[in-house]
PDB file of C-alpha atoms and ligand atoms in Angstrom:
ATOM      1  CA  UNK A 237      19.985 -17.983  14.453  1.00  0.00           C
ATOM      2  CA  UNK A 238      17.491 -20.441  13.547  1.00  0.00           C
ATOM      3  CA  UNK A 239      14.786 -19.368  10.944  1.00  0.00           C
ATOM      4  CA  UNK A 240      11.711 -19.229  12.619  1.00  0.00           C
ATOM      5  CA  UNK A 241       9.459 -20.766  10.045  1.00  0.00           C
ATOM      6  CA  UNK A 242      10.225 -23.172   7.496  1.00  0.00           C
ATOM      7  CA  UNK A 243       8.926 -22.871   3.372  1.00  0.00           C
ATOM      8  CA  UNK A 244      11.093 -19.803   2.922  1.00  0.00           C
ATOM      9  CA  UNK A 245      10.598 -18.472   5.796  1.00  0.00           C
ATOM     10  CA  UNK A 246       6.735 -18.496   5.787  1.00  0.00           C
ATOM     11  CA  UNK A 247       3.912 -18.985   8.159  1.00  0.00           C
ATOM     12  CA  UNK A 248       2.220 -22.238   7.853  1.00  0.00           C
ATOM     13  CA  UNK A 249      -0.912 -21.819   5.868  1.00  0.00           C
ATOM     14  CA  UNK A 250       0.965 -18.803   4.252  1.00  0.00           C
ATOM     15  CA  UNK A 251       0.707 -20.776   0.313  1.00  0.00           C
ATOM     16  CA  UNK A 252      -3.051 -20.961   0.410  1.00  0.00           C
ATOM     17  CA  UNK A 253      -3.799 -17.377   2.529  1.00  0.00           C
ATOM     18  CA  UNK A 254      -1.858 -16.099  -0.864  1.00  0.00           C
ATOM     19  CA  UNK A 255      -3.533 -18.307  -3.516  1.00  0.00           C
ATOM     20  CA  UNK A 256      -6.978 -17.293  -1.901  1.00  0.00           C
ATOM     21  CA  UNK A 257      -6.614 -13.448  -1.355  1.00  0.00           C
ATOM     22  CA  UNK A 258      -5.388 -13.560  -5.286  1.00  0.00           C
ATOM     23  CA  UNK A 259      -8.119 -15.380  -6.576  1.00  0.00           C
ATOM     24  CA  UNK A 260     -10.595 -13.293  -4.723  1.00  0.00           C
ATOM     25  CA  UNK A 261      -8.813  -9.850  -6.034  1.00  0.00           C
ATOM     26  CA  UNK A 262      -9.201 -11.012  -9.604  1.00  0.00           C
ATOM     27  CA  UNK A 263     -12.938 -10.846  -8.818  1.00  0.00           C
ATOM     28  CA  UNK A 264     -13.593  -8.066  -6.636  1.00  0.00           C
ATOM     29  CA  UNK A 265     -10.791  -5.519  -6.578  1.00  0.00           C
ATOM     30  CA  UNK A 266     -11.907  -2.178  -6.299  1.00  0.00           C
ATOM     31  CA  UNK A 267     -11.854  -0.209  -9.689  1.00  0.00           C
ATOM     32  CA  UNK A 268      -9.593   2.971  -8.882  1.00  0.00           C
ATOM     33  CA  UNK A 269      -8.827   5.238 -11.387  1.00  0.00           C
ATOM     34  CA  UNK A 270      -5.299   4.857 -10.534  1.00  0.00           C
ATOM     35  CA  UNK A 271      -5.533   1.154 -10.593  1.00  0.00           C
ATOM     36  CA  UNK A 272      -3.256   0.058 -13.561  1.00  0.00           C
ATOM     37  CA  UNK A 273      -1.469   3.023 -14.482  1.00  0.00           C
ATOM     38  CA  UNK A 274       2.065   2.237 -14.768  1.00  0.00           C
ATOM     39  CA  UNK A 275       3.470   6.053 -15.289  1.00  0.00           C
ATOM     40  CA  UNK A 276       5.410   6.218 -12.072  1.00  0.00           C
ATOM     41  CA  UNK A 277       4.620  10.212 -11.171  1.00  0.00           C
ATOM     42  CA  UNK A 278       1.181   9.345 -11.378  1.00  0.00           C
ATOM     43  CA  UNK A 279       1.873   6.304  -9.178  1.00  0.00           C
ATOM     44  CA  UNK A 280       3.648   8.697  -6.654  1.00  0.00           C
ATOM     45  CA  UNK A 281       1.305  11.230  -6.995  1.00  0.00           C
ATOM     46  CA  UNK A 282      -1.569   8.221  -5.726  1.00  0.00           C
ATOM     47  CA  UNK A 283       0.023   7.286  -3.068  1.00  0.00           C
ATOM     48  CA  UNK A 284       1.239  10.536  -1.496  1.00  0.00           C
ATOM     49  CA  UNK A 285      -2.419  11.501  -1.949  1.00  0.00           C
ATOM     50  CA  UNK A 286      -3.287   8.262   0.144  1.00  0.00           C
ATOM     51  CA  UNK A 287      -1.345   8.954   2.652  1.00  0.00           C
ATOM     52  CA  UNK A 288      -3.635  10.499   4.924  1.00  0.00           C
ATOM     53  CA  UNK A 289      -6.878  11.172   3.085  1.00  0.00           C
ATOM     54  CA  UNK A 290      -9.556   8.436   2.738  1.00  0.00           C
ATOM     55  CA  UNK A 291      -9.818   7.035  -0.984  1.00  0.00           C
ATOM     56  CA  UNK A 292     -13.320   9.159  -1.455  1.00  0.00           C
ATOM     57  CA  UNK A 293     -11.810  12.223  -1.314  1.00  0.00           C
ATOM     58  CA  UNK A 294      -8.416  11.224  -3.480  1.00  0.00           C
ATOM     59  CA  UNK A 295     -10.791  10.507  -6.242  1.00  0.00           C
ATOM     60  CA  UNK A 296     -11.807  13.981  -7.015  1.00  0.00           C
ATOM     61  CA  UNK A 297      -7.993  15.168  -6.307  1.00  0.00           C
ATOM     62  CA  UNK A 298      -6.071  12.911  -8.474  1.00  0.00           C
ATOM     63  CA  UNK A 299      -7.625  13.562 -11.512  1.00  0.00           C
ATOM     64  CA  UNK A 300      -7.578  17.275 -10.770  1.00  0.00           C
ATOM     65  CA  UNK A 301      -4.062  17.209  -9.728  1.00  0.00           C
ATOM     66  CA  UNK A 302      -3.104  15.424 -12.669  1.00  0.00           C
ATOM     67  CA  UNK A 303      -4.824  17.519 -14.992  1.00  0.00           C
ATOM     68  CA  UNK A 304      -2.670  20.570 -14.068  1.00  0.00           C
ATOM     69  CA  UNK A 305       0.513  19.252 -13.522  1.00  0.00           C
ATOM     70  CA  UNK A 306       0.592  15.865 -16.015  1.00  0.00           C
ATOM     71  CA  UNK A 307       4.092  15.235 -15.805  1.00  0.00           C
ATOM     72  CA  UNK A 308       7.204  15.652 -13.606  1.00  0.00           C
ATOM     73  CA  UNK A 309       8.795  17.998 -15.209  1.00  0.00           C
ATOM     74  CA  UNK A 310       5.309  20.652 -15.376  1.00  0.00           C
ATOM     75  CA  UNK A 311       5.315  19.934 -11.469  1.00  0.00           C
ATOM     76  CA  UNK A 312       9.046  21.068 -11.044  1.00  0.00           C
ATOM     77  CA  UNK A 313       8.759  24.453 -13.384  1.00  0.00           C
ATOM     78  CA  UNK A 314       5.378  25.657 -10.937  1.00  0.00           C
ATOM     79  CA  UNK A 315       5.765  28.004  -8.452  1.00  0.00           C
ATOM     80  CA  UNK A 316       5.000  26.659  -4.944  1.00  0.00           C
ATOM     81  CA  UNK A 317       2.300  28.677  -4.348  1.00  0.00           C
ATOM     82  CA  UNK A 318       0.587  27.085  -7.703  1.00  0.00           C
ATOM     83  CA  UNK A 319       0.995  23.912  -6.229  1.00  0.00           C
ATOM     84  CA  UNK A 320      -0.303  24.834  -2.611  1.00  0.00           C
ATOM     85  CA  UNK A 321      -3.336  25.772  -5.059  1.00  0.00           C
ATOM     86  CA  UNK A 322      -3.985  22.719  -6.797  1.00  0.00           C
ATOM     87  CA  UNK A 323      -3.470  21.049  -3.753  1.00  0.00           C
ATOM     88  CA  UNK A 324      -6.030  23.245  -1.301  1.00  0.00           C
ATOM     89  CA  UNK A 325      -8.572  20.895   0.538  1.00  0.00           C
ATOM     90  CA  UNK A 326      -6.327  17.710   0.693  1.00  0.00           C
ATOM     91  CA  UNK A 327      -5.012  18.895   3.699  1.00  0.00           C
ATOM     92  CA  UNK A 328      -1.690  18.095   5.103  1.00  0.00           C
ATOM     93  CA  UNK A 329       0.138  20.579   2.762  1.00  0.00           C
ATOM     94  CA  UNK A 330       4.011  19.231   3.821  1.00  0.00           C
ATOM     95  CA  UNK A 331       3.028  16.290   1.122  1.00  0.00           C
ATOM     96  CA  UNK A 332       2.501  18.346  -1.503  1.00  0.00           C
ATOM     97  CA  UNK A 333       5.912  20.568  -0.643  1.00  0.00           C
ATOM     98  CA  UNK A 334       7.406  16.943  -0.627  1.00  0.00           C
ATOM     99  CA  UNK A 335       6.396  16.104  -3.956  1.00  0.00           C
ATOM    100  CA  UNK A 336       7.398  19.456  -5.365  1.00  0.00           C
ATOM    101  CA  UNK A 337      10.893  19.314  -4.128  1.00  0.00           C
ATOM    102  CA  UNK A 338      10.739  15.903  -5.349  1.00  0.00           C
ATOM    103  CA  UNK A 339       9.756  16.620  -8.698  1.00  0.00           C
ATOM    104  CA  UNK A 340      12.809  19.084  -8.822  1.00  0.00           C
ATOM    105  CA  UNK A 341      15.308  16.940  -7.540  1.00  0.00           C
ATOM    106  CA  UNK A 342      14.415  14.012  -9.928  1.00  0.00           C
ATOM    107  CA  UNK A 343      14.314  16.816 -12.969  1.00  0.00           C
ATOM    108  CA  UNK A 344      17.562  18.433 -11.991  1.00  0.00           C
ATOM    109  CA  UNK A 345      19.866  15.723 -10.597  1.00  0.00           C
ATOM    110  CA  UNK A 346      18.317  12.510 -11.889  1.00  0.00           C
ATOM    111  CA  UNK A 347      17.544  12.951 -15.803  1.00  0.00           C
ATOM    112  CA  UNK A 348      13.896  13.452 -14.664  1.00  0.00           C
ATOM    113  CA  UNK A 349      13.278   9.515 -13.905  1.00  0.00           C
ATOM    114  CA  UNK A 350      11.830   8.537 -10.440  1.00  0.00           C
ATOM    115  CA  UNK A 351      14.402   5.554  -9.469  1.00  0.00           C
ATOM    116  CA  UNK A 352      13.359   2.087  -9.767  1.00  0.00           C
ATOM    117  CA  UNK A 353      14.609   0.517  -6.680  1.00  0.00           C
ATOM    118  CA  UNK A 354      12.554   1.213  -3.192  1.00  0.00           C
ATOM    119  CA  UNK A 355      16.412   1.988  -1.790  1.00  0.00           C
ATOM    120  CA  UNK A 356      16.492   4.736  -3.614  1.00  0.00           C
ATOM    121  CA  UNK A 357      13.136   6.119  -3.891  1.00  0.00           C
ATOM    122  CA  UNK A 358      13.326   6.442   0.069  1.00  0.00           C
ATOM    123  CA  UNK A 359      16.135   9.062  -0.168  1.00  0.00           C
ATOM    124  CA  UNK A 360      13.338  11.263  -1.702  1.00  0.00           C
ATOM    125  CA  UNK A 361      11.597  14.104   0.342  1.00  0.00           C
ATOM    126  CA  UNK A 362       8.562  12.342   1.804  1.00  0.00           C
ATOM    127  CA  UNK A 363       8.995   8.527   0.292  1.00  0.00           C
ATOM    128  CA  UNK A 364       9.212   6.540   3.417  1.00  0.00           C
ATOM    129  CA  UNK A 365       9.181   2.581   3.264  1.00  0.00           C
ATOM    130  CA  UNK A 366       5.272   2.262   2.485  1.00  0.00           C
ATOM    131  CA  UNK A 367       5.168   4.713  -0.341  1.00  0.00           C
ATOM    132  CA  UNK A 368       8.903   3.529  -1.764  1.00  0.00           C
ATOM    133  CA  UNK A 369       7.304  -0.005  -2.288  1.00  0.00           C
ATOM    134  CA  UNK A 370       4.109   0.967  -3.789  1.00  0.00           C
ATOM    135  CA  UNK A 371       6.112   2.647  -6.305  1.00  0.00           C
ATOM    136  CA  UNK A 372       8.471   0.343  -6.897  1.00  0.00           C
ATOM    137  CA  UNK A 373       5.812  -2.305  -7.479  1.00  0.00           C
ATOM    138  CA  UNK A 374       3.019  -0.652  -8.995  1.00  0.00           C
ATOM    139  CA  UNK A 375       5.169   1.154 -11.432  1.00  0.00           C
ATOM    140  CA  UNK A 376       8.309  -0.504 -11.993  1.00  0.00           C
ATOM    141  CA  UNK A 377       7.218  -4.319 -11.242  1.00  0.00           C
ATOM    142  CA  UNK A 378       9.454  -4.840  -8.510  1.00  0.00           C
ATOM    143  CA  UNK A 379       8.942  -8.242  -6.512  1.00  0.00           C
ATOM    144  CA  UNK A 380       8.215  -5.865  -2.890  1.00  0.00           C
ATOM    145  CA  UNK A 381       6.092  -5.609  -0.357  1.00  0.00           C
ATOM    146  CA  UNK A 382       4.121  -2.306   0.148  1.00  0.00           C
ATOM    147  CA  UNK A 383       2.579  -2.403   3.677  1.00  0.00           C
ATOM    148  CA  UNK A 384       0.249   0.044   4.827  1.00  0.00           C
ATOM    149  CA  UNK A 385      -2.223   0.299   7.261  1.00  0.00           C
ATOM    150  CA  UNK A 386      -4.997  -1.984   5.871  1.00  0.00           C
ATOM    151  CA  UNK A 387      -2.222  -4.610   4.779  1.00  0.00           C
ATOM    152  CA  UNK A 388      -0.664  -4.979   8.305  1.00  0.00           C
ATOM    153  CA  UNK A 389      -4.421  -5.222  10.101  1.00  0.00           C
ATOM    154  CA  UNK A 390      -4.702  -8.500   8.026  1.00  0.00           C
ATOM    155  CA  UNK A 391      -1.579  -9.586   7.909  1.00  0.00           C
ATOM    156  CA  UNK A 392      -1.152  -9.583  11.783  1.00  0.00           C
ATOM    157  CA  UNK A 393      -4.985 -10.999  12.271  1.00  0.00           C
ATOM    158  CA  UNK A 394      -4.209 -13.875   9.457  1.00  0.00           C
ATOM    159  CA  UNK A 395      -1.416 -15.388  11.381  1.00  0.00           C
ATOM    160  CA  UNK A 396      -2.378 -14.302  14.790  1.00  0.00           C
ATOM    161  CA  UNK A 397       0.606 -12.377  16.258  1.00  0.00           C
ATOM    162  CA  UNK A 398       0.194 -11.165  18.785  1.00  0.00           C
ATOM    163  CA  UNK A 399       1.547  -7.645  20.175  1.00  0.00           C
ATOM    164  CA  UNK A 400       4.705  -7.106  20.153  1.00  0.00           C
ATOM    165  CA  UNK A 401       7.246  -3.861  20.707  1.00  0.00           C
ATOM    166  CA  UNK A 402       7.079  -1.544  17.368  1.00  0.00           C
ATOM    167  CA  UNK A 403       9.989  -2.127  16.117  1.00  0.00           C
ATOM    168  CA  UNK A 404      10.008  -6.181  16.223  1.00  0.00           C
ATOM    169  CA  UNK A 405       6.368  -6.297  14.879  1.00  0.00           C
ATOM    170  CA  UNK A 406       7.289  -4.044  12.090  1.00  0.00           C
ATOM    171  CA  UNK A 407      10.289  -6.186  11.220  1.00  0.00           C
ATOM    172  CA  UNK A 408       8.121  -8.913  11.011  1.00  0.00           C
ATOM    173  CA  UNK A 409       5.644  -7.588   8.964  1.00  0.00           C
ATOM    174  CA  UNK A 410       7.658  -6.524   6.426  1.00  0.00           C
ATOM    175  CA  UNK A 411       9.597  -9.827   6.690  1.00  0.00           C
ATOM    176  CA  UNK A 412       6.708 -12.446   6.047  1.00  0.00           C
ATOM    177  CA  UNK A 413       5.301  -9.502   3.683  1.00  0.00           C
ATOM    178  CA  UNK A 414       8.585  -9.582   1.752  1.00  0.00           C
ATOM    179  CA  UNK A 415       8.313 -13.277   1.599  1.00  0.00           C
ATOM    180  CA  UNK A 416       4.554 -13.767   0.612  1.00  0.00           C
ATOM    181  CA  UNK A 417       5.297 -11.563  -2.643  1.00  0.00           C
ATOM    182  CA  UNK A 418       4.592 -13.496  -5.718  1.00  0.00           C
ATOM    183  CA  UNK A 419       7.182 -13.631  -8.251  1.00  0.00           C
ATOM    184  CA  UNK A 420       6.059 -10.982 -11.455  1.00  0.00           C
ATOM    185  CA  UNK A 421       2.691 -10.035  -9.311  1.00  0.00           C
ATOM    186  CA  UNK A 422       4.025  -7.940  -6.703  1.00  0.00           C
ATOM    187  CA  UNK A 423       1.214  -5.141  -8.049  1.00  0.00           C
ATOM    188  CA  UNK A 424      -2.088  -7.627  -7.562  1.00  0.00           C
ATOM    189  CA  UNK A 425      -0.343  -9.002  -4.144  1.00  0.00           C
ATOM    190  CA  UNK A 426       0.318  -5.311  -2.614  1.00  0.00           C
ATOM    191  CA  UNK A 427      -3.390  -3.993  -3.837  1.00  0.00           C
ATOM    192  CA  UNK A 428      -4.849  -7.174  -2.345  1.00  0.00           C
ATOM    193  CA  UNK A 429      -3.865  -7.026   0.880  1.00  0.00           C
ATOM    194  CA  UNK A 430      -4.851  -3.375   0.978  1.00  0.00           C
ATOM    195  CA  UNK A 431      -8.301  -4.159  -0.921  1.00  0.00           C
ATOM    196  CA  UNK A 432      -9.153  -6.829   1.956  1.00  0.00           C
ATOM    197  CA  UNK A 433      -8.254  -4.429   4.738  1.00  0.00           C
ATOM    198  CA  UNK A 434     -10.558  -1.696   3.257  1.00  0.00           C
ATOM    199  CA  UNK A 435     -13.522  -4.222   2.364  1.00  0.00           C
ATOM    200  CA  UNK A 436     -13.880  -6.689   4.826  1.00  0.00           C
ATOM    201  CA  UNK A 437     -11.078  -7.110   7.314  1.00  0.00           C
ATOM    202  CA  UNK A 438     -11.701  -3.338   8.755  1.00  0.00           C
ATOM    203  CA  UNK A 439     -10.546  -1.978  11.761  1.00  0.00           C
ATOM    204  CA  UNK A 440     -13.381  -2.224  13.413  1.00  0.00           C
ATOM    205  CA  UNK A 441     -15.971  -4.504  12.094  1.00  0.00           C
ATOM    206  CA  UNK A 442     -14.185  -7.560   9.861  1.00  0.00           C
ATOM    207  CA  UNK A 443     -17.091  -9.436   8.254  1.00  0.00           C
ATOM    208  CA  UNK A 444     -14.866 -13.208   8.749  1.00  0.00           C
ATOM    209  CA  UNK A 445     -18.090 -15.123   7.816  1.00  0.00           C
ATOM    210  CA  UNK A 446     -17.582 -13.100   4.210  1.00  0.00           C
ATOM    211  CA  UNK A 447     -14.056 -13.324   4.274  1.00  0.00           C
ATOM    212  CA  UNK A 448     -12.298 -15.716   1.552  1.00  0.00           C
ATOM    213  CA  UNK A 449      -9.061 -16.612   3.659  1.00  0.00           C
ATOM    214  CA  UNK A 450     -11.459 -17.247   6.426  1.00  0.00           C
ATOM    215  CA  UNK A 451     -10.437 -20.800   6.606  1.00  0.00           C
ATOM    216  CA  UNK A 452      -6.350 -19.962   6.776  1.00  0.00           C
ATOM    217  CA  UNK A 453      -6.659 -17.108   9.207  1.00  0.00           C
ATOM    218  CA  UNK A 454      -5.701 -17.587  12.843  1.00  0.00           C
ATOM    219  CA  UNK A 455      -8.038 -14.836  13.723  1.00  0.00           C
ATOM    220  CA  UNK A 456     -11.277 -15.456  12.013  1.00  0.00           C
ATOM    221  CA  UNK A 457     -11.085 -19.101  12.039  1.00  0.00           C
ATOM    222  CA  UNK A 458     -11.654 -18.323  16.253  1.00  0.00           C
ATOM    223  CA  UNK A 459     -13.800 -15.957  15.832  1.00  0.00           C
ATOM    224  CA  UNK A 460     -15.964 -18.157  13.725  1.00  0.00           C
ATOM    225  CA  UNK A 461     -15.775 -20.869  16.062  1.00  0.00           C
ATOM    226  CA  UNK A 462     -17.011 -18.677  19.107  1.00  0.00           C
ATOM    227  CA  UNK A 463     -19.889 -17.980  16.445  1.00  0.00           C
ATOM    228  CA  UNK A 464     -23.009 -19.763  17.752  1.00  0.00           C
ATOM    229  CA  UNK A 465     -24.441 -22.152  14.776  1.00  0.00           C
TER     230      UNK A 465
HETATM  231  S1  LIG B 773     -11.087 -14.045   8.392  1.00  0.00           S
HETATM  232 FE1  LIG B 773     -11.650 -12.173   9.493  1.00  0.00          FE
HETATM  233  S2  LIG B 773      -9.813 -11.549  10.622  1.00  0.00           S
HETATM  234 FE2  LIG B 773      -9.175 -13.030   9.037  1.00  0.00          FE
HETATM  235  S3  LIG B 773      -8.553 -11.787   7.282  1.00  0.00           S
HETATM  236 FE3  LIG B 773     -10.698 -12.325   6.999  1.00  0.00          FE
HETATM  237  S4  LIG B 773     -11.897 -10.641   7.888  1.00  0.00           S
HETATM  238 FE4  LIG B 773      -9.769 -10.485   8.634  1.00  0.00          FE
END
């Protein structure tokens, strides 16, 4: 089969979308405390927070939750109930059984080390493809994509796609997202994307006139033109 797209098997435009979103994210990315910690449990532990509770409410957690369980191996020895505790008022308790029966298999079958490869961080109770890379590149420094919600909403809007059945959009996403990585900056790419799709290129309301890959998106650059001057 033909490659769709030439330039590695880019978008057009794709080179300065990327050079633009990093330059802005070395200016405005969100300070987090999780933002530069490279301990991989407290990587995992961020993002399985994330997963379904808004940022403002992970912030109190996360410290909390790291605080009385600071490594892998003090989450394993707890008792479940202790960890239902320390978890109460994040809601969506089946993440925090996940990360318990993680912590025990990675302390009693894997030498107590999370695995470095997104492969094998998805065989882990509650690790699906999202959470996998975010490990794998926040942590480890693996050249992956990490593609959440935020990331995809610009992503699609930035080259325009248009709908398409689940499965083939999602192969595409994490195609072209695979391909945009940058070589030994996989961490800044990944948080990027997700800081633009929490700041300015929301669900709801993207503020394109503020936006700084207004100029190589297929989506604002319309809406900007329909804009009356
Ligand atoms: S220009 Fe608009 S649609 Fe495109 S990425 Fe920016 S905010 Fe989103």
């Amino acid at each position: 089969m033909r490659p769709k797209h030439r330039n590695g098997g880019l978008p057009p435009g794709a080179g300065l979308f990327r050079g633009r979103l990093l330059g802005w994210y070395g200016r405005h990315r969100r300070t987090l405390p999780w933002r530069g910690v490279r301990d991989p449990y407290a990587v995992l532990v961020s993002e399985v927070m994330l997963q379904q509770t808004q940022v403002a409410r992970v912030l109190d957690y996360y410290p909390r939750f790291l605080r009385a369980y600071p490594t892998l191996e003090e989450l394993a020895s707890a008792a479940p109930d202790a960890v239902r505790e320390a978890w109460r008022g994040l809601g969506y308790y089946a993440r925090a059984r996940n990360l318990h029966a993680t912590a025990q298999l990675v302390v009693g079958s894997l030498d107590g080390r999370l695995p470095r490869r997104p492969e094998e961080l998805r065989k882990l109770p509650g690790i699906g493809r999202y959470t996998a890379g975010a490990v794998a590149s926040l942590a480890f420094g693996a050249d992956v994509p990490a593609v959440d919600t935020n990331a995809a909403r610009v992503l699609t809007r930035v080259f325009g796609w248009r709908r398409a059945r689940r499965a083939r959009q999602a192969h595409r996403l994490w195609a072209v997202a695979g391909a945009l990585v940058p070589r030994g900056r996989s961490a800044d790419w990944n948080q990027a994307l997700m800081d633009l799709g929490a700041t300015i290129c929301t669900a709801h309301r993207p503020r394109c006139p503020a936006c700084p890959v207004r100029t190589c998106c297929a989506t604002g650059t319309r809406a900007l033109r329909r804009r009356p001057s």
